[in-house]
Amino acid sequence: MNAVFLVLLFFVEIDSRQIFTSVINEKSPTEILRDDSFVAGLSTAGSDEVKVSDEWRKNAIQKLWNERELMTRTPLIHLNIPSMPNIDLIFKNESASRTGSLKHRYAWALVFWALLEGHITQNTTVFEASSGNTATSEGYMLNLLGVNFVVVVSYSSDTLEKIKEDRIRLYTSEIIKTYIGKRIERAEEEAKKRNGFFMNQFANADRV
Ligand SMILES: *[C@@H]1O[C@H](CO)[C@@H](O)[C@H](O)[C@H]1NC(C)=O
Ligand SMILES: *[C@@H]1O[C@H](CO)[C@@H](O)[C@H](O)[C@H]1NC(C)=O
């Protein structure tokens, strides 16, 4: 039963990579920038400001694209069990990603989406509620772009949580602590109060 489950997971991954590749091939970054309707819908700022922010956005897209190339492929580990010759177990080693978890690609996609949708400019402060891995990876991506990032985590005396917090701090200057059930609410509230963007990894997963 477990073996069937793992094999399925593997195919899901292959499949999503194919979909992803075709999305990348469909529109290059420069085509996206040339899309008039897209740029027109983005800002009502004066023309000088638009020029500056277009230039910034073009660079930001390029930086994320470079990061994408560095990701290469997730290493796969094949495990053959002698007593089960008809079953191939295949594991993905997600800890080989640059921020150490499978959230690396997810965070890349979230940040890319927010950038293309115009939610992130050079002046945006991005807020996120997280227990660790997603915030670390998002922080890494936003750090590449030089965008401010504030993370809301829960109070914890747990060692594992402390390690995760230290990793988030590599990419974030501000961590807000609250009760575990209040993280999303707090991140949303802070983003509103400070005119930032709440990334909301939970609500926006289906958009990336
Ligand atoms: C997974 O990747 C990490 C980081 O590259 C490496 O240290 C580790 O040995 C790998 N694990 C396996 C089982 O290959
Ligand atoms: C964004 O920040 C830059 C540098 O701090 C500033 O020059 C620019 O006016 C800001 N743009 C907007 C739209 O706030």
Tab-separated table of C-alpha atoms and ligand atoms in Angstrom, residues 45 49 121-123, ligand 2:
chain	number	residue	atom	x	y	z
A	45	ALA	CA	1.819	56.051	-11.128
A	49	GLU	CA	7.820	56.057	-11.657
A	121	THR	CA	7.307	46.151	-5.910
A	122	GLN	CA	10.658	47.367	-4.578
A	123	ASN	CA	8.840	49.233	-1.817
B	2	LIG	C1	10.169	53.434	-3.602
B	2	LIG	O1	11.373	53.598	-2.878
B	2	LIG	C2	12.344	54.369	-3.580
B	2	LIG	C3	13.649	54.288	-2.824
B	2	LIG	O2	13.450	54.338	-1.447
B	2	LIG	C4	11.784	55.789	-3.745
B	2	LIG	O3	12.732	56.590	-4.423
B	2	LIG	C5	10.478	55.739	-4.540
B	2	LIG	O4	9.905	57.004	-4.601
B	2	LIG	C6	9.505	54.762	-3.915
B	2	LIG	N1	8.396	54.574	-4.843
B	2	LIG	C7	7.124	54.548	-4.444
B	2	LIG	C8	6.127	54.308	-5.520
B	2	LIG	O5	6.793	54.690	-3.283
